[in-house]
Coordinates of C-alpha atoms and ligand atoms in Angstrom, one line a residue:
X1 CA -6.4 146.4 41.1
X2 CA -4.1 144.7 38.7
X3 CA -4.0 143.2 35.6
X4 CA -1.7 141.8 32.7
X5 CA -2.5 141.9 28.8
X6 CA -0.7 140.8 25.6
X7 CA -1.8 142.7 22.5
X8 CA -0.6 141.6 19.2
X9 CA 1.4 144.0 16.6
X10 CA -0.8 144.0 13.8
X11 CA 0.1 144.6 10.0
X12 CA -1.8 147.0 7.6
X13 CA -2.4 145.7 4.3
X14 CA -4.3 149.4 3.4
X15 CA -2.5 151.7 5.5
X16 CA -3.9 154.8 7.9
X17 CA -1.5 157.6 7.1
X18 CA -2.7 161.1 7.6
X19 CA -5.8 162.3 10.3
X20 CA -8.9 164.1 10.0
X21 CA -8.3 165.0 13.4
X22 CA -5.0 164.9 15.5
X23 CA -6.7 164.7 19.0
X24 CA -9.5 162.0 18.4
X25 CA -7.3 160.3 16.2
X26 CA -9.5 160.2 13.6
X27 CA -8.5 158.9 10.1
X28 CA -8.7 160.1 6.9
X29 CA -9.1 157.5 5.5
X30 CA -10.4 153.4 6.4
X31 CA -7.9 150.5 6.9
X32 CA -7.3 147.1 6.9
X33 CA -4.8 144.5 9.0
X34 CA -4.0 140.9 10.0
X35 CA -3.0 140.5 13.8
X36 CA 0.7 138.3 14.1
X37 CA 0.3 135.4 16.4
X38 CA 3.7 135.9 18.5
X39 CA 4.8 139.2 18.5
X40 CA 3.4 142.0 20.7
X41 CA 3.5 143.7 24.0
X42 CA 2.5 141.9 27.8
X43 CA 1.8 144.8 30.0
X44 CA 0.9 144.9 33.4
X45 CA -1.0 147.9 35.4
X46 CA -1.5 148.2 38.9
X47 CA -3.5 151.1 40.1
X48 CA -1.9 151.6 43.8
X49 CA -3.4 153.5 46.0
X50 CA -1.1 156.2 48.1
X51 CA 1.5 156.0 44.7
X52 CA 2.5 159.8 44.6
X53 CA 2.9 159.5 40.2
X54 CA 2.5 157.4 37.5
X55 CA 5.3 155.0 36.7
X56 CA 5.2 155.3 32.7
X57 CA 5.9 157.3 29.9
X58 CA 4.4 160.6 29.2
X59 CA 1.9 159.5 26.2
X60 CA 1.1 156.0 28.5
X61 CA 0.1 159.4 31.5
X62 CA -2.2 160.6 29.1
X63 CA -4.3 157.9 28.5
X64 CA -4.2 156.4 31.9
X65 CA -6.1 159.7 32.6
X66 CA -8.7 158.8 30.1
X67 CA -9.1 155.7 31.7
X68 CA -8.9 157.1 35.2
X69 CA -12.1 159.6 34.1
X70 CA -13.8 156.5 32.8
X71 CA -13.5 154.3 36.1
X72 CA -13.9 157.4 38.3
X73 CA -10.6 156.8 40.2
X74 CA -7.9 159.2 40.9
X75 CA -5.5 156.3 41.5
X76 CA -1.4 156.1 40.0
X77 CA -0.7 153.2 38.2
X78 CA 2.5 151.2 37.9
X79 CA 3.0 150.0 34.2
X80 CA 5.4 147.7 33.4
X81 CA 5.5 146.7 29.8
X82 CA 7.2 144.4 27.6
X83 CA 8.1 144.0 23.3
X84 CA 8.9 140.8 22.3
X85 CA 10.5 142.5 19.0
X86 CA 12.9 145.8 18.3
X87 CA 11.1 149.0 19.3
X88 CA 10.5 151.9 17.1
X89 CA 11.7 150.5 13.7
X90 CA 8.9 150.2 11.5
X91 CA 7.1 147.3 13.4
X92 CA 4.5 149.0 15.1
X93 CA 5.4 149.1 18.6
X94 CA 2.3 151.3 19.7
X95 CA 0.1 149.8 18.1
X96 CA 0.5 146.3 20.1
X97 CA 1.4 148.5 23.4
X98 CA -1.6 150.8 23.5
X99 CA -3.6 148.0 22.6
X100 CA -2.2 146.3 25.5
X101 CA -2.1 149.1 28.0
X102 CA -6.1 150.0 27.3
X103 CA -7.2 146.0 28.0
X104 CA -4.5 146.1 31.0
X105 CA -5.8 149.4 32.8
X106 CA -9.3 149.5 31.7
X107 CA -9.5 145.5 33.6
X108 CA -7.1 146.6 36.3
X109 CA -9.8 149.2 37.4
X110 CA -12.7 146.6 37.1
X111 CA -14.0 148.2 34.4
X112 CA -16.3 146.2 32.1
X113 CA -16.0 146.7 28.3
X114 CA -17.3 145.8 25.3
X115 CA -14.8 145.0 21.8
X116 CA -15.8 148.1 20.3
X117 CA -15.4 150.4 23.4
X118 CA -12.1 149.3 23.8
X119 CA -11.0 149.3 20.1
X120 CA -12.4 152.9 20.1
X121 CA -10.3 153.9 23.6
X122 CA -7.0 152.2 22.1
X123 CA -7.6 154.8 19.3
X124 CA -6.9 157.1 21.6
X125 CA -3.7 156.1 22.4
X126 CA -2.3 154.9 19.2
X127 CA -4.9 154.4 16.1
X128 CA -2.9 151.9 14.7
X129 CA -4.0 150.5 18.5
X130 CA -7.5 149.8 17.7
X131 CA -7.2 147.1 15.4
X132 CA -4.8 145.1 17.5
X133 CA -8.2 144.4 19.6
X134 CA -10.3 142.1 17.5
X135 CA -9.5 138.6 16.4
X136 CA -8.1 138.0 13.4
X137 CA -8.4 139.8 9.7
X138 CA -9.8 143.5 10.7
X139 CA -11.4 146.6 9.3
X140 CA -11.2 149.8 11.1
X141 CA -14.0 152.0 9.7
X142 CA -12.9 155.3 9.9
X143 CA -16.3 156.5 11.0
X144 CA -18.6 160.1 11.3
X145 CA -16.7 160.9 14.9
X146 CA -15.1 159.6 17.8
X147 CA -18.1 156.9 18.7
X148 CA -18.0 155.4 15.4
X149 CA -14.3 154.9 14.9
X150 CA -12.9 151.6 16.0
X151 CA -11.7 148.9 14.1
X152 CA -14.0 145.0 14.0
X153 CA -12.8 141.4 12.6
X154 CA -14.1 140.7 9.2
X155 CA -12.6 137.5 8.8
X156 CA -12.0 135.0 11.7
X157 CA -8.4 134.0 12.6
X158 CA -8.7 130.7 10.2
X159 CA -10.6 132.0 7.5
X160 CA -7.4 131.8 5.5
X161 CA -3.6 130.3 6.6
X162 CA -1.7 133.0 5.4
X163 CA 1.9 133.6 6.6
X164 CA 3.7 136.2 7.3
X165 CA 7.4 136.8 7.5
X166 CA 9.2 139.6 9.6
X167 CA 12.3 140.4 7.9
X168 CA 14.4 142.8 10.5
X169 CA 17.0 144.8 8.5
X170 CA 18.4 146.4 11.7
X171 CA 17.8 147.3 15.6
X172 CA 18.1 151.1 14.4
X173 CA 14.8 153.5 16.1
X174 CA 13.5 155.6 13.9
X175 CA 14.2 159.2 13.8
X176 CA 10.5 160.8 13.0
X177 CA 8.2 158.8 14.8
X178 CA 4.8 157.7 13.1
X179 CA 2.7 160.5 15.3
X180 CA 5.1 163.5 13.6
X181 CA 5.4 161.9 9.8
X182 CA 1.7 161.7 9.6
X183 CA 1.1 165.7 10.7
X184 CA 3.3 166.1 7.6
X185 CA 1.1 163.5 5.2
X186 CA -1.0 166.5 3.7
X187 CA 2.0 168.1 2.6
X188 CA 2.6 165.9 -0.3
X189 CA 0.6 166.4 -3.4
X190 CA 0.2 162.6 -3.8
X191 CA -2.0 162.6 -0.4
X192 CA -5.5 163.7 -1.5
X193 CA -4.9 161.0 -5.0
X194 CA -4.4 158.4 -2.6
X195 CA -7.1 158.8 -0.4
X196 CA -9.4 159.2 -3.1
X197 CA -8.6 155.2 -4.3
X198 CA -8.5 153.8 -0.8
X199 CA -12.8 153.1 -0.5
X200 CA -12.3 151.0 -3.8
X201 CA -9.5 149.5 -2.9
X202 CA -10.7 148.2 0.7
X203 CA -14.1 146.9 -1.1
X204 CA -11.5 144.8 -3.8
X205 CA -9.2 143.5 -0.9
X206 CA -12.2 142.3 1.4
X207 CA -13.7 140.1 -2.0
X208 CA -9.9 138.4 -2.4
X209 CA -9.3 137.6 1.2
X210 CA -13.0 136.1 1.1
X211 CA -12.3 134.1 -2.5
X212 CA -8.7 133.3 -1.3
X213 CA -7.8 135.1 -3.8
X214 CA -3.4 135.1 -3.3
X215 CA -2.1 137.5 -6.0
X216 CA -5.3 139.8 -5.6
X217 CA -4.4 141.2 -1.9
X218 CA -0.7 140.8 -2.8
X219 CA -0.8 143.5 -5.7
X220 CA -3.4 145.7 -4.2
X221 CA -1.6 145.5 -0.8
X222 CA 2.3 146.4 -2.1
X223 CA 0.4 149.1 -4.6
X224 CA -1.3 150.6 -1.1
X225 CA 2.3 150.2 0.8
X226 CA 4.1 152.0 -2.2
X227 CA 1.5 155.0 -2.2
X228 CA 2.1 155.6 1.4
X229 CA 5.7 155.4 1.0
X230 CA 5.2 158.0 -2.0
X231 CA 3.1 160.4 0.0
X232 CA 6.3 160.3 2.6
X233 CA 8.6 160.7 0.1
X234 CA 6.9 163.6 -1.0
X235 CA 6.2 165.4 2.3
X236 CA 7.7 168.9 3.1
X237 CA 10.3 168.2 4.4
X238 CA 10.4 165.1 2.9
X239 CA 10.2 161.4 4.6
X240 CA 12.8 158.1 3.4
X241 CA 12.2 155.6 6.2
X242 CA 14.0 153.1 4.4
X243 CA 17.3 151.7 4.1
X244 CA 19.4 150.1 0.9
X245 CA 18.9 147.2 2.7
X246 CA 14.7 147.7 2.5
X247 CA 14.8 148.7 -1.2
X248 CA 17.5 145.0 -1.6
X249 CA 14.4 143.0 0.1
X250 CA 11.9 144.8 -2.1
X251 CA 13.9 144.2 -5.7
X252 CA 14.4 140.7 -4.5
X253 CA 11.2 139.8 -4.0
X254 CA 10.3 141.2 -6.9
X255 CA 12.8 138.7 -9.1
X256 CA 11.6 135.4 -7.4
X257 CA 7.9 136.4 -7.8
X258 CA 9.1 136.4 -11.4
X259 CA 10.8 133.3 -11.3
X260 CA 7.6 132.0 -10.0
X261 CA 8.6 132.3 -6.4
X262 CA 5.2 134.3 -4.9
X263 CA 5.5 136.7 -2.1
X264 CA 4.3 140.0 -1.5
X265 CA 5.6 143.1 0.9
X266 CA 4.6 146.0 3.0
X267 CA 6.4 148.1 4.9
X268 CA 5.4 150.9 8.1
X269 CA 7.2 153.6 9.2
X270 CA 10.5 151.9 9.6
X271 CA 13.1 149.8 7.4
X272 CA 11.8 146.0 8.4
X273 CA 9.7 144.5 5.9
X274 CA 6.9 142.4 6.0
X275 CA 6.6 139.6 3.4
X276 CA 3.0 137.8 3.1
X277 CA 3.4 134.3 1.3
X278 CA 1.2 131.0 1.1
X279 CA 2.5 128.0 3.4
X280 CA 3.9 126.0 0.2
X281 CA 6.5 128.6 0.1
X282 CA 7.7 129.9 3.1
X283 CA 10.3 127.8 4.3
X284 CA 12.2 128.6 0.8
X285 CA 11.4 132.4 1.2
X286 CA 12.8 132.1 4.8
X287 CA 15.8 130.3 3.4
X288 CA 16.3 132.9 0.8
X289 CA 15.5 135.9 2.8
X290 CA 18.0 135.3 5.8
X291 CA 20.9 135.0 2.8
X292 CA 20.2 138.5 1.9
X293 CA 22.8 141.1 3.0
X294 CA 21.9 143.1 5.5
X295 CA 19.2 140.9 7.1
X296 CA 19.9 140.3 10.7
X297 CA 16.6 137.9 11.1
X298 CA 13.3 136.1 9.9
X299 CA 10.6 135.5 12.1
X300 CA 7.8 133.2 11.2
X301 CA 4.2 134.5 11.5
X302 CA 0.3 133.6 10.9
X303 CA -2.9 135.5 11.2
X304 CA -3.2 135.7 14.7
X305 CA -6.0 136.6 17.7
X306 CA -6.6 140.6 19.1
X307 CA -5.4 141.3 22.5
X308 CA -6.3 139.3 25.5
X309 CA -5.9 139.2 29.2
X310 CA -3.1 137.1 30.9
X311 CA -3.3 137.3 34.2
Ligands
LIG401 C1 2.6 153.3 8.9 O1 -0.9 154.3 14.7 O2 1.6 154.7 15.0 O3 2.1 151.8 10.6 O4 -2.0 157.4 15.7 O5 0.0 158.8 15.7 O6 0.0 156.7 17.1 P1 -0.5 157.4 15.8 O7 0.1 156.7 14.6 P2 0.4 155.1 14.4 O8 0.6 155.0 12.8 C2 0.7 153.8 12.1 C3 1.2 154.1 10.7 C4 1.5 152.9 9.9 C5 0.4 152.4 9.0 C6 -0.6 151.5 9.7 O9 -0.3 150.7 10.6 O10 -1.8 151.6 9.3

């Protein structure tokens, strides 16, 4: 009764920030992300019979239980988990280790499980989680309820060599986690405007990535990142998750895209920054990037696969 998974961290090009409903995890609103081929989370879960308590964190507790009501075993598990990348700063640690922990357990008690059932149980644990399950580029629908709320590939892993580079400002966690910002994301007076241009602007991103269409997903994806931001921002009490150094990434960018040098960013609850480019120009954007002050490291990145077993 043991199993080991690697999940993926997976990068949102339209962004979930805010829920319908805080239990379920339900979004307000649709979103849409590329998995990373290297970084993510192996875990390993061992349901042990005779193990007096769980050996993992309090939220991991919580949705072993919903996998323990699924398999019908009143079992502990050992978890041991592992990020190949800085925890808790902006580059989406629970989304890659819920992902990893529902593949892990749900396996580990021989359960059998479709893509969709297990996008919709990593919800559960992390919503962010759900689309670090499918392959590739991947929509998760926000859905009517809890049955119809899981995330699905809409383009395959090689529909498009895109590449993405992680630019890690500094191994700081973050003080409001993304769980606590995101009760606070109807606060702001920008929340309802954004959510009312997110439909539109999923329907626009899903015709570029199918024409290949560069600049397209660039501007609509740093307009969607900067909207998020703003609702943060605007928050009571109010949000800054960045750092000078994020806002010296963001204004450089900005200078060699107009000096003909294309690249475009997002940024999640946290200071690192993601930079998407095409393969012509990513070993001069690495170059340039890891001379910027304040930039401790660049790590190279494609569209990568969803979570999968190891072992
Ligand atoms: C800014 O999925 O971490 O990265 O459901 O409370 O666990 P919980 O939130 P989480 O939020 C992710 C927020 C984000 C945007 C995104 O990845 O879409």
């Amino acid at each position: 009764m043991k199993a080991t998974a690697f999940a993926p961290v997976n990068v949102a090009l339209i962004k979930y920030w805010g829920k319908r409903d805080e239990k379920l995890r339900l979004p307000v609103n649709s979103s849409l992300s590329v998995n990373l081929t290297k970084m993510g989370t192996v875990t390993t879960v061992a349901w042990v019979k005779g193990l007096k308590q769980d050996e993992a964190d309090e939220r991991m507790i919580k949705h072993l239980d919903r996998i323990r009501g699924l398999a019908k075993i009143n079992f502990k598990a050992k978890v041991v988990t592992q990020n190949n990348f800085p925890v808790a700063a902006g580059l989406s640690s629970s989304a890659s280790g819920f992902a990893a922990l529902t593949l892990a357990a749900t396996a580990a008690a021989g359960l059998k499980m479709s893509e969709k059932e297990l996008s919709r149980l990593a919800r559960l644990g992390s919503g962010s989680a759900c689309r670090s399950i499918p392959n590739g580029w991947v929509e998760w629908v926000k859905g009517k309820d809890d049955f119809t709320s899981y995330a699905k590939t809409i383009f395959p892993t090689r529909h498009w060599d895109l590449r993405i580079l992680v630019v890690i400002l500094s191994q700081q966690e973050k003080k409001v986690s993304s769980t606590d910002g995101q009760e606070l994301a109807k606060t702001s007076a920008f929340f309802k405007e954004r959510v009312k241009g997110i439909d539109q602007k999923i329907i626009k991103i899903k015709q570029a990535i199918k024409e290949k269409n560069f600049r397209e997903i660039g501007v609509i994806m740093e307009e969607d990142c900067l909207n998020m931001h703003a609702v943060m921002l605007t928050s009571q009490p109010s949000l800054i998750y960045w750092l000078p150094e994020t806002v010296r990434v963001i204004q450089a960018i900005r200078e060699w895209r107009e000096q003909g040098l294309e690249s475009y960013f997002t940024i999640n609850t946290g200071q690192n920054v993601f930079v998407f480019c095409e393969p012509n120009n990513e070993d001069q954007l690495v170059d340039k990037l890891s001379h910027l002050r304040g930039v401790i490291e660049v790590r190279r990145e494609r569209v990568g696969l969803g979570a999968r077993l190891l072992a």
